[in-house]
Amino acid sequence: ISFTDVRKNSKDAKRINNIKQIQFALELYRRDIGTYPLSLSINSSLVNPSSSDIIYLKKIPSNPRPESNELCPETEYSYESNGQFYYLEFCLEKNEQEISSGYNCASISGIATGTCPSL
């Protein structure tokens, strides 16, 4: 096992963990507010718009650095929502936890291989 493979596996595991954290926070937000947020800003907080005392995620995680590789050009996590649904796109360098390498799409249905559709 090379150091490069270990680093790729570590970054991909972190990416999946980040996506699952964001998904969990989005579900808590929707439970309380009734809709998903229309936008997310990487490295900002996800808070209840009626009460900033309710924090769902202190800091929306960013893609681990360095984020660039041959498979995925430099890219940050991408979020799109219409309030009723959301899509959260991310990229993995290698297959990880039954999730394929390349672009993947997290949504209320789970995680699917491939880029996210547009809302």
XYZ file of C-alpha atoms in Angstrom:
119
model
C 0.000 0.000 0.000
C 1.437 3.338 -0.982
C 1.224 6.572 0.942
C -0.796 8.048 -1.947
C -3.429 5.296 -1.646
C -3.680 5.791 2.119
C -4.114 9.544 1.632
C -6.802 9.042 -1.044
C -8.686 6.582 1.170
C -8.488 8.956 4.120
C -9.755 11.933 2.098
C -12.598 9.892 0.599
C -13.659 8.596 4.020
C -13.681 12.206 5.243
C -15.738 13.294 2.211
C -18.363 10.633 2.905
C -18.445 11.580 6.578
C -18.860 15.260 5.622
C -21.731 14.483 3.250
C -23.506 12.357 5.867
C -23.101 15.137 8.472
C -24.597 17.667 6.065
C -27.464 15.302 5.202
C -28.248 14.762 8.894
C -28.212 18.507 9.583
C -30.460 19.130 6.562
C -33.002 16.619 7.874
C -33.036 18.280 11.309
C -33.481 21.663 9.633
C -36.375 20.368 7.505
C -38.008 18.772 10.556
C -38.037 22.112 12.370
C -38.568 24.581 9.499
C -40.631 22.457 7.090
C -38.331 22.970 4.093
C -34.692 22.503 3.190
C -32.516 25.619 3.009
C -32.381 27.102 -0.482
C -28.615 27.542 -0.270
C -25.621 26.463 1.794
C -22.296 28.206 2.105
C -19.233 26.082 2.738
C -17.541 26.936 6.066
C -20.605 28.850 7.339
C -23.152 27.663 9.906
C -26.539 26.102 9.309
C -28.835 27.718 11.855
C -32.552 28.039 12.417
C -33.627 31.279 10.672
C -36.075 32.008 13.511
C -33.591 31.419 16.307
C -29.832 31.625 15.860
C -29.558 29.722 19.154
C -30.543 26.549 17.261
C -27.485 25.411 15.341
C -27.778 22.362 13.095
C -24.187 22.446 11.895
C -21.571 24.822 13.324
C -19.488 24.743 10.166
C -20.548 23.255 6.856
C -17.503 21.172 5.931
C -15.451 21.794 2.840
C -13.838 19.280 0.523
C -10.565 18.002 2.082
C -7.428 19.546 0.596
C -5.835 19.002 -1.753
C -9.123 18.379 -3.530
C -7.734 17.931 -7.039
C -6.903 14.651 -8.714
C -7.101 13.096 -12.161
C -10.692 11.900 -11.731
C -12.182 14.997 -10.154
C -10.872 18.412 -11.088
C -10.704 20.872 -8.208
C -14.226 21.160 -6.982
C -16.076 21.999 -3.798
C -19.229 20.265 -2.642
C -22.185 21.542 -4.643
C -25.660 22.091 -3.125
C -28.933 22.851 -4.879
C -32.415 22.960 -3.359
C -35.941 24.099 -4.143
C -37.036 23.755 -0.510
C -38.764 20.389 -0.986
C -35.755 18.482 -2.344
C -32.011 18.923 -2.348
C -29.009 17.626 -4.240
C -25.509 17.583 -2.810
C -22.796 16.667 -5.310
C -19.342 15.420 -4.349
C -16.520 13.433 -5.900
C -14.506 10.447 -4.639
C -11.027 9.493 -5.792
C -11.587 5.750 -5.207
C -14.498 3.425 -4.434
C -15.321 3.815 -0.746
C -17.987 2.220 1.472
C -19.944 0.880 -1.522
C -19.925 4.337 -3.141
C -18.332 4.583 -6.577
C -15.350 6.718 -7.454
C -16.091 9.841 -9.465
C -19.064 12.127 -9.051
C -21.873 11.126 -6.694
C -25.133 12.740 -5.682
C -26.597 12.803 -2.180
C -30.292 13.580 -1.814
C -33.258 12.755 0.397
C -33.174 9.313 -1.275
C -29.584 8.582 -0.235
C -26.401 8.540 -2.318
C -26.389 7.652 -6.024
C -23.543 7.359 -8.517
C -23.230 10.145 -11.084
C -23.735 13.879 -11.207
C -26.837 15.399 -9.679
C -29.740 16.393 -11.918
C -30.862 20.009 -11.946
C -33.899 21.038 -9.968
